[in-house]
Amino acid sequence: MHENYQPREIEAAAQRFWDEQKSFEVTEQAGKPTYYCLSMFPYPSGKLHMGHVRNYTIGDVIARYQRMRGRNVLQPMGWDAFGMPAENAAMKNNVAPAKWTYENIEYMKAQLKSLGLAIDWSREVTTCKPDYYRWEQWLFTRLFEKGVIYRKNGTVNWDPVDQTVLANEQVIDGRGWRSGALVEKREIPMYYFRITDYAEELLQSLDELPGWPEQVKTMQRNWIGKSRGMEVRFPYDQASIGSPGVLKVFTTRPDTLMGATYVAVAAEHPLAALAAQRDPSLQAFIDECKAGSVAEADVATQEKKGRATPLWVEHPLTGEKLPVWVANYVLMHYGDGAVMAVPAHDERDFEFASQYDLPIKAVVRTSAGDHTPAPWQPAYAEHGQLINSGRFDGLDFEGAFDAIEAALIEKGLGQSRTQFRLRDWGISRQRYWGCPIPIVHCDSCGDVPVPEQQLPVVLPENIVPDGAGSPLARLPEFYECQCPRCGAPAKRETDTMDTFVESSWYFARYTSPHYDQGMVDPAAADHWLPVNQYIGGIEHAILHLLYARFFHKLMRDEGLVSGNEPFQNLLTQGMVVAETYYRLEANGSKSWFNPADVDLVRDAKAKVVSATLRSDGKPVEIGGTEKMSKSKNNGVDPQAMIDQYGADTCRLFMMFASPPDMSLEWSDAGVEGASRFLRRVWRLAQAHVAQGLPGALSLAGLGDAQKAVRRAIHLAIKQATQDVGQHHKFNTAIAQVMTLMNVLEKASQASEQDRALLHEGLEAVTLLLAPITPHISHQLWQALGHGGAAIDAAWPAVDESALVQNTLTLVVQVNGKLRGHIEMPASASRDEIEAAARVNENVLRFTEGLTLRKVIVVPGKLVNIVAN
Ligand code: ANZ
Ligand code: ZN
């Protein structure tokens, strides 16, 4: 064993050993309990960032711990390899996205390996390779034939600069997230997954997931957005509209029906078009509305605007005439594209009515009273007893819901209805670097799915896109084909799939990554799934997790996987944050400086008072801690840290600095501290081993001091086991090991028994640290005389008998205030404890001149002396 801790050599040796032994390659083993530990796979953007390192370290610690607990652990890794950044990089550097992507993968894979992750690399999955996406295409064709995928025109956010459809979350303040161009609405044909058919199940089976954070489940529930309400039909006022008919609306507040003072329709609604036929200014308003973003967040925050129409409808219960307005806050693709407006109890309607002087009629008694004066108060939306509602007066929400439903049913003008916010999932992208949609358009046969024998539809890999629309649409070699059904010349679909599709089933493919008879080998999938622990960022709380859950159900319904849910437990890691530094430029903008280029000025108490830029020595402003990002230039390159300190230090720092679900603040001092601790462990072990390995420990003859050391060892094991196993609290588990190290360093090493005890302690330290710092543990385990490798060692077991205390420390209080401690034999009686407390010097001091009234003894804990 080398005298000094040399991470570079140690880590290379351990990694070589694991590689040669294929330590992490797993197969299905009957009878051995499995554990599938999965971290969200990375997009191969170029190099690892600190968020990746944290994510994969957390996953690795869990995987290694479970392995030590005797589980057959599957921990795979792969690449979410399609996506826009590759195209953007391609345009910038004039290289094909494929080349850029594969090079990044190679580099990042080496980085991941240098972290010493216990990954079964034989299962590596790369989503841009045909052997992966062919099965995605296969499933697509199956679902298309079943009607689970369909084609229709969709209104989409169109980015006129990037020439592409944007998802709602890619629209920021009405502009494309990448181009910054004002987004337009467009109607284009797209393919949709009928995820709405699964809305109820996606909602219900969240209840089967006790191992998920409540917060994530709530986000999913809100996204699915089930609401129970009423469909209400307003008969047309024929004189104004010119034809018979009804205007359908959906409301969650049928109790407010008697307070409806107007109705509003979306710009795309047929009634709006009808009214606009004779009114060019209304048509202009409609066009303006249509141009905006379809993102709901934008709709909710934008200024409310509307136009009156000459059209009227009749109130379904009173027959009163209500005006029809066109309003920009009504969404065409939600409910029925129209609302009954109740300005007294709905904030948007209130705002709108106030602006356009429409009547406001309170019909619910809320805690704000019987009126709704401006400005709007949230209390107006409360449920309460009905007022001004004729025969419904006095009813509460539930009573009114039922009575109004009965009244509507009697007239044939409405009934209760449940609806979802969730929309079908449009997956067509006018992009090159994605999985081709396996459909052929034939003039006579229509949309024909590519037959299984002709799959995969291979994406040509040598193209450099130029940013003007989809390159595939300009590539006859790609799109010219024959109809698989009639053989006539036909055109291949040139859109590719949303990259969320690839990441929706990779977890299943890992169970049989080389299977070429189907999407997954059902036996292997059955063996490994569900994933026992999934780890990733909270930014994937909604879409990725919802789509993956959906795909699991689709695959279940194809007989490919069993069970209802793919991820049993979910851990959402916190962000990695770091200090930011900037200077204000003359034009008011900020230039940001990387923490690595900044020197800190501290006061006598080591508190940071200011900062200077190293290159010019002049001051920079301290901007506060923020998530590491390019925009704030506060990212710390993990590679530099690994190169300087080694992977174990990096892993230890990350796990010690905060619990995995909390944000982690980057700190050079913290990294230094982690490195120092590992050197201490090494030094103690090295000094111990250098004197030769001691003989066996004999428990019978231990003295009190030795028993205390042994107790510290087993207490550390016990608490670390709880911290790691039950709560993923690696930080406190590490703290236990640190406490143990303090004891071991101070313990006597005079006798052979002392040394045997230290040996037991070092073994515990080595194994408790093994999931976190596997390389140093690998080395120490050998040095401590073990033939087998640490990777095959079991998690240490607690010897409960070592925890039995011969003496206990009791707290002594006088009048409830802590005044001292007394050591008592564990077997001491109440009387003995009381007697000892009475003569304690602090007790004597604090009770001087007072009369003792009462002594309260809580055995094993405290003595309280009441005196006055
Ligand atoms: C009358 C009313 C009175 C409403 C009141 C609310 C409060 P959730 O829960 O999200 O389903 N709404 C219906 N369709 C709409 C559309 N296409 N665009 C914009 N808003 C629409 O919300 C349903 C409520 O959202 C409905 O209930 C309707 O307003 C509105 F005191 O109807 B309510
Ligand atoms: Zn045909």
PDB file of N, CA and C in Angstrom, residues 711 803-810 822-830 832-833 859-861:
ATOM      1  N   ARG A 711     -18.745  -0.131  19.917  1.00  0.00           N
ATOM      2  CA  ARG A 711     -20.099   0.414  19.844  1.00  0.00           C
ATOM      3  C   ARG A 711     -20.177   1.497  18.764  1.00  0.00           C
ATOM      4  N   LEU A 803     -24.052  -2.839  20.496  1.00  0.00           N
ATOM      5  CA  LEU A 803     -24.712  -1.563  20.761  1.00  0.00           C
ATOM      6  C   LEU A 803     -25.163  -1.436  22.202  1.00  0.00           C
ATOM      7  N   VAL A 804     -25.219  -2.603  22.884  1.00  0.00           N
ATOM      8  CA  VAL A 804     -25.687  -2.571  24.272  1.00  0.00           C
ATOM      9  C   VAL A 804     -24.724  -1.717  25.080  1.00  0.00           C
ATOM     10  N   GLN A 805     -25.303  -0.785  25.811  1.00  0.00           N
ATOM     11  CA  GLN A 805     -24.458   0.135  26.533  1.00  0.00           C
ATOM     12  C   GLN A 805     -24.357  -0.285  27.975  1.00  0.00           C
ATOM     13  N   ASN A 806     -23.162  -0.300  28.516  1.00  0.00           N
ATOM     14  CA  ASN A 806     -23.024  -0.580  29.934  1.00  0.00           C
ATOM     15  C   ASN A 806     -23.316   0.657  30.750  1.00  0.00           C
ATOM     16  N   THR A 807     -22.949   1.775  30.217  1.00  0.00           N
ATOM     17  CA  THR A 807     -23.263   3.012  30.919  1.00  0.00           C
ATOM     18  C   THR A 807     -24.059   3.912  29.994  1.00  0.00           C
ATOM     19  N   LEU A 808     -24.843   4.760  30.598  1.00  0.00           N
ATOM     20  CA  LEU A 808     -25.668   5.697  29.838  1.00  0.00           C
ATOM     21  C   LEU A 808     -25.335   7.101  30.300  1.00  0.00           C
ATOM     22  N   THR A 809     -25.442   8.033  29.383  1.00  0.00           N
ATOM     23  CA  THR A 809     -25.249   9.422  29.766  1.00  0.00           C
ATOM     24  C   THR A 809     -26.618  10.065  29.895  1.00  0.00           C
ATOM     25  N   LEU A 810     -26.907  10.604  31.070  1.00  0.00           N
ATOM     26  CA  LEU A 810     -28.206  11.244  31.292  1.00  0.00           C
ATOM     27  C   LEU A 810     -28.038  12.754  31.374  1.00  0.00           C
ATOM     28  N   ILE A 822     -24.699  13.213  33.650  1.00  0.00           N
ATOM     29  CA  ILE A 822     -24.115  12.202  34.549  1.00  0.00           C
ATOM     30  C   ILE A 822     -24.039  10.862  33.823  1.00  0.00           C
ATOM     31  N   GLU A 823     -22.980  10.139  34.126  1.00  0.00           N
ATOM     32  CA  GLU A 823     -22.769   8.800  33.588  1.00  0.00           C
ATOM     33  C   GLU A 823     -23.341   7.807  34.591  1.00  0.00           C
ATOM     34  N   MET A 824     -24.204   6.899  34.145  1.00  0.00           N
ATOM     35  CA  MET A 824     -24.765   5.930  35.081  1.00  0.00           C
ATOM     36  C   MET A 824     -24.700   4.538  34.466  1.00  0.00           C
ATOM     37  N   PRO A 825     -24.547   3.514  35.291  1.00  0.00           N
ATOM     38  CA  PRO A 825     -24.642   2.157  34.736  1.00  0.00           C
ATOM     39  C   PRO A 825     -26.028   1.972  34.128  1.00  0.00           C
ATOM     40  N   ALA A 826     -26.111   1.238  32.998  1.00  0.00           N
ATOM     41  CA  ALA A 826     -27.397   1.069  32.324  1.00  0.00           C
ATOM     42  C   ALA A 826     -28.418   0.434  33.258  1.00  0.00           C
ATOM     43  N   SER A 827     -27.932  -0.290  34.269  1.00  0.00           N
ATOM     44  CA  SER A 827     -28.841  -1.022  35.157  1.00  0.00           C
ATOM     45  C   SER A 827     -29.271  -0.201  36.378  1.00  0.00           C
ATOM     46  N   ALA A 828     -28.820   1.074  36.468  1.00  0.00           N
ATOM     47  CA  ALA A 828     -29.103   1.868  37.671  1.00  0.00           C
ATOM     48  C   ALA A 828     -30.600   2.045  37.885  1.00  0.00           C
ATOM     49  N   SER A 829     -31.012   2.045  39.182  1.00  0.00           N
ATOM     50  CA  SER A 829     -32.427   2.229  39.506  1.00  0.00           C
ATOM     51  C   SER A 829     -32.742   3.732  39.546  1.00  0.00           C
ATOM     52  N   ARG A 830     -34.024   4.053  39.616  1.00  0.00           N
ATOM     53  CA  ARG A 830     -34.439   5.449  39.725  1.00  0.00           C
ATOM     54  C   ARG A 830     -33.799   6.126  40.934  1.00  0.00           C
ATOM     55  N   GLU A 832     -31.066   5.349  42.524  1.00  0.00           N
ATOM     56  CA  GLU A 832     -29.623   5.554  42.327  1.00  0.00           C
ATOM     57  C   GLU A 832     -29.372   6.757  41.433  1.00  0.00           C
ATOM     58  N   ILE A 833     -30.208   6.884  40.374  1.00  0.00           N
ATOM     59  CA  ILE A 833     -30.033   8.007  39.444  1.00  0.00           C
ATOM     60  C   ILE A 833     -30.302   9.325  40.166  1.00  0.00           C
ATOM     61  N   PRO A 859     -35.961   7.464  32.903  1.00  0.00           N
ATOM     62  CA  PRO A 859     -34.843   6.516  32.794  1.00  0.00           C
ATOM     63  C   PRO A 859     -34.237   6.504  31.385  1.00  0.00           C
ATOM     64  N   GLY A 860     -32.946   6.428  31.347  1.00  0.00           N
ATOM     65  CA  GLY A 860     -32.252   6.382  30.066  1.00  0.00           C
ATOM     66  C   GLY A 860     -32.087   7.752  29.433  1.00  0.00           C
ATOM     67  N   LYS A 861     -32.768   8.794  29.943  1.00  0.00           N
ATOM     68  CA  LYS A 861     -32.720  10.100  29.284  1.00  0.00           C
ATOM     69  C   LYS A 861     -32.289  11.228  30.210  1.00  0.00           C
TER      70      LYS A 861
END
